[in-house]
Every structure is written in structure tokens, then in C-alpha cells.
Amino acid sequence: MLTHLWGITLGDWMRVLRSNYLKISPRYWIRAAFVSVVSAVNSLCRLKEQYTYGTRITKFELSKPPLFILGHWGSGTTLLHSLFALDKHFTCPNLYQISNPHTFLSTESIMCRLFGRFAAGKRVFDNVAVSLEMPMEDEFAICIMCHRSPYGAWSFPRREKFYDRYLTLENVPDDEITEWKTALVWFMKKLSLKSNRPLILKSPPHTARIRVLLEMFPDARFVHIHRNPYSVYQSTRNLYEKALPYFYLQRPNENEIEAGIIRRYSDMYDAFFSQRCLIPEGQFHEIGFEELENDPIGELQAAYEHLQLGGFDAVKPTLRAFTGSLSGYQKNKHSPLDDSLRDRIACVLKPCFEHWGYGS
């Protein structure tokens, strides 16, 4: 029954079904029925949360500039996010909050006590430890709140190209961009109302949205992590093979998965390279995955110093303990890419290979 639409409300669920012409593959009817039942419960819980917190959320001002972690899926964003999340001067959305964006203020405490142990385990696609408190991508919350997200295709892969528009937010109607902005700000306000600390947000699609994010948050800071495109492709393909089947409501066209991964990779970095120059001096820092893996504390310290985040000495002991606990972590081992696929990746993603000096 696992689905990333767990926290959707009934009205939004009906809208999503209508926009996808009620086309759900028979093998996923039970999953869709489950979402329908849970969405009705979410709608009731949302009414209670709005009654309790609505006015406070509306009046809350986001006065502290956020920090955005950028990078393609499989490039090391999860590791980087986990390291930053150790600094309790900041706050990050966790797994429960991104899964229940409409209701977490009033339900998180009790639900985590009741069900937290059942969520413990490892992610099926990369062996990362899972808990309801682990830092997670805000993109999941946005997908639940307004469905203006490329993650919509994780449920409805037959409309992948429609949802891919929301990766860069280019050629998207103004009213839909307004929906997206409203959902992001509302979610950020709720997170800040709970902790009132600067936010760290990690979402691979944000890599292609620098222009929009700067329009909303001119003082925001950005940390980008890059990795060899061959490794990134292999990791992303593994995500599609092992994790996405838990989210599908339609059977995907298996023959289009490879091309879709490469196309989105290219679209993401076309946008990134064209917009990165918009970030003011001192608000952007870049890290290589290999360097972070070899010296996580040194690389994080360099990011703190360049972005003038402050307080690194206080978090260093926690970082040492955390990085020491990773000594037994086993990365996935992928089959070698065939020559024709390597050539295609090298051709389409040539700017990435050249810019970061990865041999193709």
C-alpha cells in the first residue's frame, strides 16, 4: 500500500483523478482505493488543523532565508542533507511532515509515537536507514499539496511529459506557478511555525528552479552537489526499478524509462547552467560527491565558511560521530553500462562532463 500520496486530501485526490481521466491500471485499483479512503480522513484532519493553526500560519513571516540543497537524484543530496540536518540551529522537513503536509502540526507527535517503529528500516533502492524523523525532500509535500510536480509522474507515468513541465517550471501557466509557490510557502511557514529556525530544503527539482526560488527568496543560499554522470544515471535507474513500483497507479512504458531519465537530466542542467549566474556572490557553494565522501567534515566546513553560516565548531563533534557510524554502509553495486548507453549519456550530458572534469 506504500504510496507518496498518503497525505493527499479528498478534494485534491478527486482533482488529480479527473486530470488523469480516471486511468488507473487494474493491478493498482486496491492502491487507489486505499488512497481514496485515507484522503477522506486527511480532509477531516486538515479541517481541524486549519481551525487550530490557520490564522497563525497565515500571519507568520518567513524572516530567515532558507538554504537549498541542489543536485540530481543519486548525486549525493541525501548524504549532504543528512550532514546539514545534524546542525540543530537549522530545521529540515522530515519523512512524516513531507508525507502529511496538511496535518503534521496536529498529528505528528502522536502518530510518530504510535507508528514510528513500523517505519524503521532501509530504503529499498540505496540501503539508507529510514525513520519518520529522517530529513526528506519538500518536493513530496508540494506534490501532495498541489500536484504541480514531476513526482506526479511517479503515480501516473503515462503522462510523464505533462508532469515533467514542473521540473523547470518553464512553459507552465502563471496560475499553476502561483499554486506551486503558494504550496511551498505554506509548507515552509508550517515548518517554521513548529521550530522557528532557518530552513534547509533539499529537492532535486529545485536544481532547475533557481530563478523562481530567487524571486521568492532573494537572500536564499544554495549548495550544489555533483557526481560523475554515469554513476548518477545508474543510481537513478535503480531508483526507477526498485522504488517507483511502490508508487505507480498506472503501468509505465518500460521502453521509455531510459530516455526519460536522460532527458530530465539534460533539462535539469540546461536550466541550472543558465540560471546559476543569477545567484549573488557569497550565496552559492558547490561540492563534488567524491570529495564529500572522502572528507565530509572538511567539505561541510568549507561550505559553512563560504556561505557564512556560522556555528560549525559546535556541530563538529556530532558530525564526527555521525560519519563514524557510516563506516559499515554498503553502497549499491551496479552493472556496467553498455557502450551505446555510455555514448548516449556522454553526448547528451557533455556540459556536465566538461564542467566538472569527469572523463567520458
Short mmCIF file of N, CA, C and O in Angstrom, two decimals, residues 72-178:
data_model
loop_
_atom_site.label_atom_id
_atom_site.label_comp_id
_atom_site.label_asym_id
_atom_site.label_seq_id
_atom_site.Cartn_x
_atom_site.Cartn_y
_atom_site.Cartn_z
N HIS A 72 21.17 16.44 -8.77
CA HIS A 72 20.35 15.40 -9.38
C HIS A 72 20.14 14.24 -8.40
O HIS A 72 20.96 14.01 -7.51
N TRP A 73 19.06 13.50 -8.61
CA TRP A 73 18.86 12.28 -7.85
C TRP A 73 20.10 11.39 -8.00
O TRP A 73 20.65 11.22 -9.10
N GLY A 74 20.56 10.79 -6.91
CA GLY A 74 21.70 9.90 -6.97
C GLY A 74 23.05 10.59 -6.97
O GLY A 74 24.08 9.93 -7.14
N SER A 75 23.06 11.90 -6.76
CA SER A 75 24.34 12.62 -6.80
C SER A 75 24.93 12.86 -5.41
O SER A 75 26.01 13.44 -5.29
N GLY A 76 24.22 12.43 -4.36
CA GLY A 76 24.72 12.61 -3.01
C GLY A 76 23.94 13.62 -2.20
O GLY A 76 24.36 14.00 -1.10
N THR A 77 22.78 14.05 -2.70
CA THR A 77 21.99 15.04 -1.97
C THR A 77 21.50 14.51 -0.62
O THR A 77 21.42 15.26 0.35
N THR A 78 21.19 13.22 -0.54
CA THR A 78 20.72 12.65 0.73
C THR A 78 21.81 12.70 1.79
O THR A 78 21.55 13.08 2.94
N LEU A 79 23.03 12.33 1.42
CA LEU A 79 24.14 12.41 2.36
C LEU A 79 24.37 13.85 2.80
O LEU A 79 24.51 14.13 4.01
N LEU A 80 24.40 14.77 1.86
CA LEU A 80 24.64 16.17 2.19
C LEU A 80 23.54 16.73 3.09
O LEU A 80 23.80 17.44 4.07
N HIS A 81 22.29 16.38 2.77
CA HIS A 81 21.15 16.81 3.58
C HIS A 81 21.27 16.28 5.00
O HIS A 81 21.03 17.01 5.99
N SER A 82 21.64 15.01 5.13
CA SER A 82 21.78 14.39 6.46
C SER A 82 22.85 15.07 7.28
O SER A 82 22.71 15.25 8.50
N LEU A 83 23.94 15.48 6.64
CA LEU A 83 25.02 16.17 7.36
C LEU A 83 24.57 17.54 7.85
O LEU A 83 24.79 17.91 9.01
N PHE A 84 23.92 18.31 6.99
CA PHE A 84 23.43 19.63 7.40
C PHE A 84 22.38 19.51 8.49
O PHE A 84 22.28 20.35 9.39
N ALA A 85 21.56 18.46 8.42
CA ALA A 85 20.47 18.30 9.39
C ALA A 85 20.97 18.05 10.80
O ALA A 85 20.21 18.21 11.77
N LEU A 86 22.24 17.69 10.95
CA LEU A 86 22.80 17.48 12.29
C LEU A 86 22.95 18.78 13.06
O LEU A 86 23.06 18.78 14.29
N ASP A 87 22.97 19.90 12.36
CA ASP A 87 23.09 21.21 12.99
C ASP A 87 21.71 21.67 13.45
O ASP A 87 20.85 22.03 12.64
N LYS A 88 21.49 21.66 14.74
CA LYS A 88 20.18 21.98 15.29
C LYS A 88 19.87 23.48 15.31
O LYS A 88 18.82 23.89 15.80
N HIS A 89 20.80 24.29 14.75
CA HIS A 89 20.46 25.69 14.51
C HIS A 89 19.52 25.81 13.31
O HIS A 89 18.92 26.86 13.10
N PHE A 90 19.44 24.74 12.52
CA PHE A 90 18.57 24.71 11.35
C PHE A 90 17.47 23.67 11.58
O PHE A 90 17.51 22.89 12.52
N THR A 91 16.50 23.67 10.67
CA THR A 91 15.48 22.63 10.69
C THR A 91 15.23 22.15 9.27
O THR A 91 15.34 22.94 8.32
N CYS A 92 14.92 20.88 9.14
CA CYS A 92 14.63 20.27 7.84
C CYS A 92 13.29 19.54 7.93
O CYS A 92 12.95 18.98 8.97
N PRO A 93 12.53 19.51 6.86
CA PRO A 93 11.32 18.69 6.88
C PRO A 93 11.70 17.22 7.00
O PRO A 93 12.68 16.76 6.40
N ASN A 94 10.91 16.48 7.79
CA ASN A 94 11.21 15.06 7.95
C ASN A 94 10.21 14.21 7.17
O ASN A 94 9.30 14.73 6.51
N LEU A 95 10.39 12.89 7.24
CA LEU A 95 9.57 11.98 6.46
C LEU A 95 8.10 12.10 6.80
O LEU A 95 7.24 12.09 5.91
N TYR A 96 7.78 12.23 8.09
CA TYR A 96 6.36 12.36 8.45
C TYR A 96 5.78 13.65 7.92
O TYR A 96 4.66 13.67 7.39
N GLN A 97 6.51 14.74 8.01
CA GLN A 97 5.99 16.05 7.61
C GLN A 97 5.76 16.14 6.11
O GLN A 97 4.75 16.69 5.66
N ILE A 98 6.70 15.60 5.31
CA ILE A 98 6.50 15.68 3.85
C ILE A 98 5.41 14.73 3.38
O ILE A 98 4.82 14.93 2.32
N SER A 99 5.12 13.69 4.19
CA SER A 99 4.05 12.75 3.84
C SER A 99 2.68 13.24 4.28
O SER A 99 1.66 12.81 3.74
N ASN A 100 2.67 14.15 5.25
CA ASN A 100 1.41 14.66 5.81
C ASN A 100 1.45 16.18 5.92
O ASN A 100 1.30 16.73 7.01
N PRO A 101 1.65 16.89 4.81
CA PRO A 101 1.87 18.34 4.89
C PRO A 101 0.66 19.12 5.39
O PRO A 101 0.81 20.21 5.92
N HIS A 102 -0.54 18.55 5.23
CA HIS A 102 -1.75 19.25 5.65
C HIS A 102 -2.03 19.11 7.14
O HIS A 102 -2.79 19.91 7.70
N THR A 103 -1.43 18.11 7.78
CA THR A 103 -1.89 17.76 9.13
C THR A 103 -0.79 17.58 10.17
O THR A 103 -1.08 17.29 11.32
N PHE A 104 0.48 17.75 9.80
CA PHE A 104 1.55 17.33 10.71
C PHE A 104 1.62 18.16 11.99
O PHE A 104 2.08 17.65 13.04
N LEU A 105 1.15 19.40 11.97
CA LEU A 105 1.22 20.20 13.18
C LEU A 105 0.38 19.60 14.31
O LEU A 105 0.74 19.69 15.48
N SER A 106 -0.72 18.98 13.95
CA SER A 106 -1.62 18.43 14.97
C SER A 106 -1.53 16.92 15.14
O SER A 106 -2.06 16.38 16.11
N THR A 107 -0.84 16.23 14.21
CA THR A 107 -0.82 14.76 14.29
C THR A 107 0.57 14.16 14.48
O THR A 107 0.68 12.98 14.86
N GLU A 108 1.62 14.92 14.22
CA GLU A 108 2.95 14.31 14.18
C GLU A 108 3.35 13.67 15.49
O GLU A 108 3.86 12.53 15.52
N SER A 109 3.14 14.35 16.59
CA SER A 109 3.61 13.85 17.87
C SER A 109 3.02 12.48 18.20
O SER A 109 3.75 11.52 18.48
N ILE A 110 1.73 12.36 18.11
CA ILE A 110 1.09 11.10 18.49
C ILE A 110 1.33 10.01 17.46
O ILE A 110 1.57 8.85 17.81
N MET A 111 1.31 10.36 16.16
CA MET A 111 1.48 9.35 15.12
C MET A 111 2.90 8.78 15.11
O MET A 111 3.10 7.59 14.87
N CYS A 112 3.89 9.63 15.38
CA CYS A 112 5.26 9.12 15.43
C CYS A 112 5.46 8.20 16.63
O CYS A 112 6.21 7.21 16.54
N ARG A 113 4.81 8.50 17.75
CA ARG A 113 4.90 7.62 18.91
C ARG A 113 4.24 6.27 18.63
O ARG A 113 4.74 5.22 19.02
N LEU A 114 3.11 6.31 17.93
CA LEU A 114 2.36 5.09 17.69
C LEU A 114 2.97 4.22 16.59
O LEU A 114 2.98 2.99 16.69
N PHE A 115 3.46 4.89 15.51
CA PHE A 115 3.84 4.13 14.32
C PHE A 115 5.31 4.28 13.92
O PHE A 115 5.73 3.71 12.92
N GLY A 116 6.07 5.04 14.69
CA GLY A 116 7.46 5.29 14.31
C GLY A 116 8.28 4.03 14.13
O GLY A 116 9.06 3.90 13.19
N ARG A 117 8.08 3.05 15.00
CA ARG A 117 8.89 1.83 14.92
C ARG A 117 8.56 1.00 13.68
O ARG A 117 9.39 0.23 13.20
N PHE A 118 7.33 1.17 13.16
CA PHE A 118 6.96 0.40 11.97
C PHE A 118 7.60 0.98 10.70
O PHE A 118 7.68 0.29 9.69
N ALA A 119 8.01 2.25 10.76
CA ALA A 119 8.63 2.89 9.59
C ALA A 119 10.13 2.65 9.53
O ALA A 119 10.77 2.93 8.53
N ALA A 120 10.70 2.12 10.63
CA ALA A 120 12.15 1.92 10.66
C ALA A 120 12.55 0.82 9.69
O ALA A 120 11.85 -0.17 9.50
N GLY A 121 13.70 1.02 9.06
CA GLY A 121 14.21 0.03 8.11
C GLY A 121 15.23 0.68 7.20
O GLY A 121 15.93 1.61 7.61
N LYS A 122 15.29 0.22 5.95
CA LYS A 122 16.20 0.79 4.96
C LYS A 122 15.46 1.04 3.67
O LYS A 122 14.53 0.31 3.32
N ARG A 123 15.89 2.08 2.95
CA ARG A 123 15.28 2.36 1.66
C ARG A 123 15.62 1.24 0.69
O ARG A 123 16.77 0.77 0.64
N VAL A 124 14.64 0.85 -0.10
CA VAL A 124 14.82 -0.33 -0.95
C VAL A 124 15.82 -0.09 -2.07
O VAL A 124 16.36 -1.03 -2.63
N PHE A 125 16.10 1.19 -2.41
CA PHE A 125 16.94 1.43 -3.58
C PHE A 125 18.36 1.86 -3.26
O PHE A 125 19.20 1.92 -4.16
N ASP A 126 18.66 2.19 -1.96
CA ASP A 126 20.04 2.60 -1.68
C ASP A 126 20.52 2.25 -0.28
O ASP A 126 21.59 2.70 0.14
N ASN A 127 19.75 1.48 0.48
CA ASN A 127 20.16 0.99 1.81
C ASN A 127 20.31 2.08 2.86
O ASN A 127 20.89 1.83 3.92
N VAL A 128 19.81 3.29 2.60
CA VAL A 128 19.84 4.35 3.60
C VAL A 128 18.82 4.05 4.69
O VAL A 128 17.69 3.64 4.40
N ALA A 129 19.23 4.22 5.96
CA ALA A 129 18.33 3.96 7.08
C ALA A 129 17.12 4.89 7.03
O ALA A 129 17.24 6.07 6.70
N VAL A 130 15.96 4.35 7.36
CA VAL A 130 14.70 5.09 7.27
C VAL A 130 14.09 5.25 8.66
O VAL A 130 14.09 4.31 9.46
N SER A 131 13.57 6.43 8.93
CA SER A 131 12.75 6.68 10.13
C SER A 131 11.83 7.85 9.82
O SER A 131 12.07 8.61 8.86
N LEU A 132 10.79 8.01 10.60
CA LEU A 132 9.87 9.12 10.37
C LEU A 132 10.52 10.46 10.64
O LEU A 132 10.02 11.49 10.18
N GLU A 133 11.64 10.47 11.38
CA GLU A 133 12.32 11.73 11.70
C GLU A 133 13.43 12.06 10.72
O GLU A 133 14.05 13.12 10.83
N MET A 134 13.72 11.21 9.76
CA MET A 134 14.83 11.46 8.83
C MET A 134 14.52 12.66 7.94
O MET A 134 13.37 12.89 7.55
N PRO A 135 15.52 13.49 7.60
CA PRO A 135 15.28 14.63 6.70
C PRO A 135 14.90 14.15 5.32
O PRO A 135 15.46 13.18 4.81
N MET A 136 13.92 14.84 4.72
CA MET A 136 13.38 14.40 3.44
C MET A 136 13.11 15.59 2.52
O MET A 136 13.15 16.74 2.93
N GLU A 137 12.78 15.26 1.27
CA GLU A 137 12.56 16.26 0.23
C GLU A 137 11.22 16.97 0.39
O GLU A 137 10.18 16.31 0.49
N ASP A 138 11.24 18.28 0.33
CA ASP A 138 9.99 19.04 0.35
C ASP A 138 9.16 18.82 -0.91
O ASP A 138 7.95 19.08 -0.92
N GLU A 139 9.77 18.31 -1.99
CA GLU A 139 9.05 18.08 -3.24
C GLU A 139 7.87 17.13 -3.05
O GLU A 139 6.83 17.28 -3.69
N PHE A 140 8.00 16.16 -2.15
CA PHE A 140 6.90 15.24 -1.89
C PHE A 140 5.70 15.98 -1.31
O PHE A 140 4.56 15.70 -1.66
N ALA A 141 5.98 16.92 -0.41
CA ALA A 141 4.89 17.71 0.17
C ALA A 141 4.20 18.55 -0.89
O ALA A 141 2.96 18.65 -0.92
N ILE A 142 4.98 19.17 -1.77
CA ILE A 142 4.41 20.00 -2.83
C ILE A 142 3.54 19.15 -3.76
O ILE A 142 2.47 19.58 -4.20
N CYS A 143 4.00 17.96 -4.06
CA CYS A 143 3.23 17.06 -4.92
C CYS A 143 1.89 16.74 -4.29
O CYS A 143 0.86 16.71 -4.96
N ILE A 144 1.88 16.49 -2.98
CA ILE A 144 0.63 16.19 -2.29
C ILE A 144 -0.27 17.42 -2.25
O ILE A 144 -1.49 17.32 -2.44
N MET A 145 0.30 18.59 -2.02
CA MET A 145 -0.50 19.79 -1.80
C MET A 145 -1.10 20.37 -3.07
O MET A 145 -2.19 20.93 -3.04
N CYS A 146 -0.37 20.29 -4.19
CA CYS A 146 -0.91 20.89 -5.42
C CYS A 146 -0.69 20.06 -6.67
O CYS A 146 -1.21 20.38 -7.73
N HIS A 147 0.11 18.99 -6.57
CA HIS A 147 0.40 18.08 -7.68
C HIS A 147 1.09 18.77 -8.85
O HIS A 147 1.11 18.26 -9.97
N ARG A 148 1.66 19.94 -8.63
CA ARG A 148 2.45 20.62 -9.66
C ARG A 148 3.90 20.20 -9.49
O ARG A 148 4.76 20.96 -9.07
N SER A 149 4.17 18.96 -9.81
CA SER A 149 5.48 18.37 -9.53
C SER A 149 5.77 17.26 -10.52
O SER A 149 4.85 16.53 -10.91
N PRO A 150 7.04 17.10 -10.90
CA PRO A 150 7.38 15.93 -11.74
C PRO A 150 7.09 14.61 -11.04
O PRO A 150 6.98 13.58 -11.70
N TYR A 151 6.95 14.64 -9.72
CA TYR A 151 6.63 13.41 -8.99
C TYR A 151 5.20 12.94 -9.26
O TYR A 151 4.85 11.83 -8.87
N GLY A 152 4.41 13.78 -9.89
CA GLY A 152 3.09 13.32 -10.32
C GLY A 152 3.20 12.14 -11.27
O GLY A 152 2.34 11.24 -11.29
N ALA A 153 4.29 12.11 -12.05
CA ALA A 153 4.52 11.02 -12.99
C ALA A 153 4.91 9.74 -12.28
O ALA A 153 4.89 8.66 -12.89
N TRP A 154 5.28 9.82 -11.01
CA TRP A 154 5.59 8.60 -10.27
C TRP A 154 4.32 7.80 -9.98
O TRP A 154 4.40 6.60 -9.74
N SER A 155 3.17 8.47 -10.01
CA SER A 155 1.90 7.78 -9.91
C SER A 155 1.28 7.53 -11.27
O SER A 155 0.68 6.48 -11.51
N PHE A 156 1.44 8.52 -12.17
CA PHE A 156 0.80 8.45 -13.48
C PHE A 156 1.87 8.55 -14.58
O PHE A 156 1.99 9.57 -15.26
N PRO A 157 2.67 7.50 -14.74
CA PRO A 157 3.80 7.55 -15.68
C PRO A 157 3.38 7.69 -17.14
O PRO A 157 4.20 8.09 -17.97
N ARG A 158 2.13 7.40 -17.47
CA ARG A 158 1.69 7.56 -18.85
C ARG A 158 1.56 9.03 -19.23
O ARG A 158 1.44 9.36 -20.41
N ARG A 159 1.58 9.91 -18.24
CA ARG A 159 1.55 11.36 -18.52
C ARG A 159 2.86 12.00 -18.05
O ARG A 159 2.88 13.15 -17.61
N GLU A 160 3.92 11.27 -18.19
CA GLU A 160 5.22 11.72 -17.71
C GLU A 160 5.63 13.08 -18.29
O GLU A 160 6.08 13.97 -17.56
N LYS A 161 5.46 13.25 -19.59
CA LYS A 161 5.90 14.51 -20.21
C LYS A 161 5.07 15.69 -19.73
O LYS A 161 5.58 16.82 -19.65
N PHE A 162 3.81 15.46 -19.40
CA PHE A 162 2.99 16.54 -18.83
C PHE A 162 3.57 16.98 -17.49
O PHE A 162 3.76 18.17 -17.24
N TYR A 163 3.84 16.02 -16.62
CA TYR A 163 4.35 16.37 -15.29
C TYR A 163 5.80 16.87 -15.33
O TYR A 163 6.23 17.61 -14.44
N ASP A 164 6.55 16.49 -16.34
CA ASP A 164 7.93 16.95 -16.45
C ASP A 164 8.03 18.47 -16.60
O ASP A 164 9.10 19.05 -16.34
N ARG A 165 6.96 19.13 -17.01
CA ARG A 165 6.98 20.59 -17.11
C ARG A 165 7.33 21.25 -15.78
O ARG A 165 7.92 22.33 -15.73
N TYR A 166 6.92 20.57 -14.69
CA TYR A 166 7.11 21.16 -13.37
C TYR A 166 8.52 20.99 -12.84
O TYR A 166 8.84 21.51 -11.77
N LEU A 167 9.37 20.29 -13.58
CA LEU A 167 10.77 20.19 -13.18
C LEU A 167 11.43 21.55 -13.23
O LEU A 167 12.08 21.99 -12.28
N THR A 168 11.26 22.25 -14.34
CA THR A 168 11.88 23.57 -14.52
C THR A 168 10.91 24.73 -14.32
O THR A 168 11.33 25.87 -14.20
N LEU A 169 9.61 24.42 -14.32
CA LEU A 169 8.54 25.43 -14.25
C LEU A 169 8.54 26.35 -15.48
O LEU A 169 7.93 27.42 -15.46
N GLU A 170 9.23 25.93 -16.53
CA GLU A 170 9.19 26.67 -17.79
C GLU A 170 7.95 26.23 -18.57
O GLU A 170 7.51 25.09 -18.50
N ASN A 171 7.37 27.17 -19.31
CA ASN A 171 6.19 26.89 -20.13
C ASN A 171 5.03 26.33 -19.30
O ASN A 171 4.26 25.48 -19.76
N VAL A 172 4.94 26.81 -18.08
CA VAL A 172 3.84 26.45 -17.18
C VAL A 172 2.97 27.69 -17.00
O VAL A 172 3.49 28.78 -16.79
N PRO A 173 1.64 27.58 -17.10
CA PRO A 173 0.76 28.74 -16.93
C PRO A 173 1.01 29.45 -15.59
O PRO A 173 1.33 28.82 -14.59
N ASP A 174 0.82 30.76 -15.61
CA ASP A 174 1.09 31.56 -14.42
C ASP A 174 0.27 31.11 -13.21
O ASP A 174 0.76 31.14 -12.08
N ASP A 175 -0.98 30.72 -13.45
CA ASP A 175 -1.81 30.33 -12.32
C ASP A 175 -1.30 29.06 -11.67
O ASP A 175 -1.40 28.88 -10.44
N GLU A 176 -0.68 28.17 -12.45
CA GLU A 176 -0.13 26.95 -11.88
C GLU A 176 1.16 27.24 -11.13
O GLU A 176 1.43 26.61 -10.10
N ILE A 177 1.96 28.17 -11.62
CA ILE A 177 3.15 28.57 -10.89
C ILE A 177 2.76 29.22 -9.56
O ILE A 177 3.40 28.99 -8.52
N THR A 178 1.70 30.01 -9.57
CA THR A 178 1.20 30.61 -8.33
C THR A 178 0.77 29.53 -7.35
O THR A 178 1.05 29.63 -6.14
#
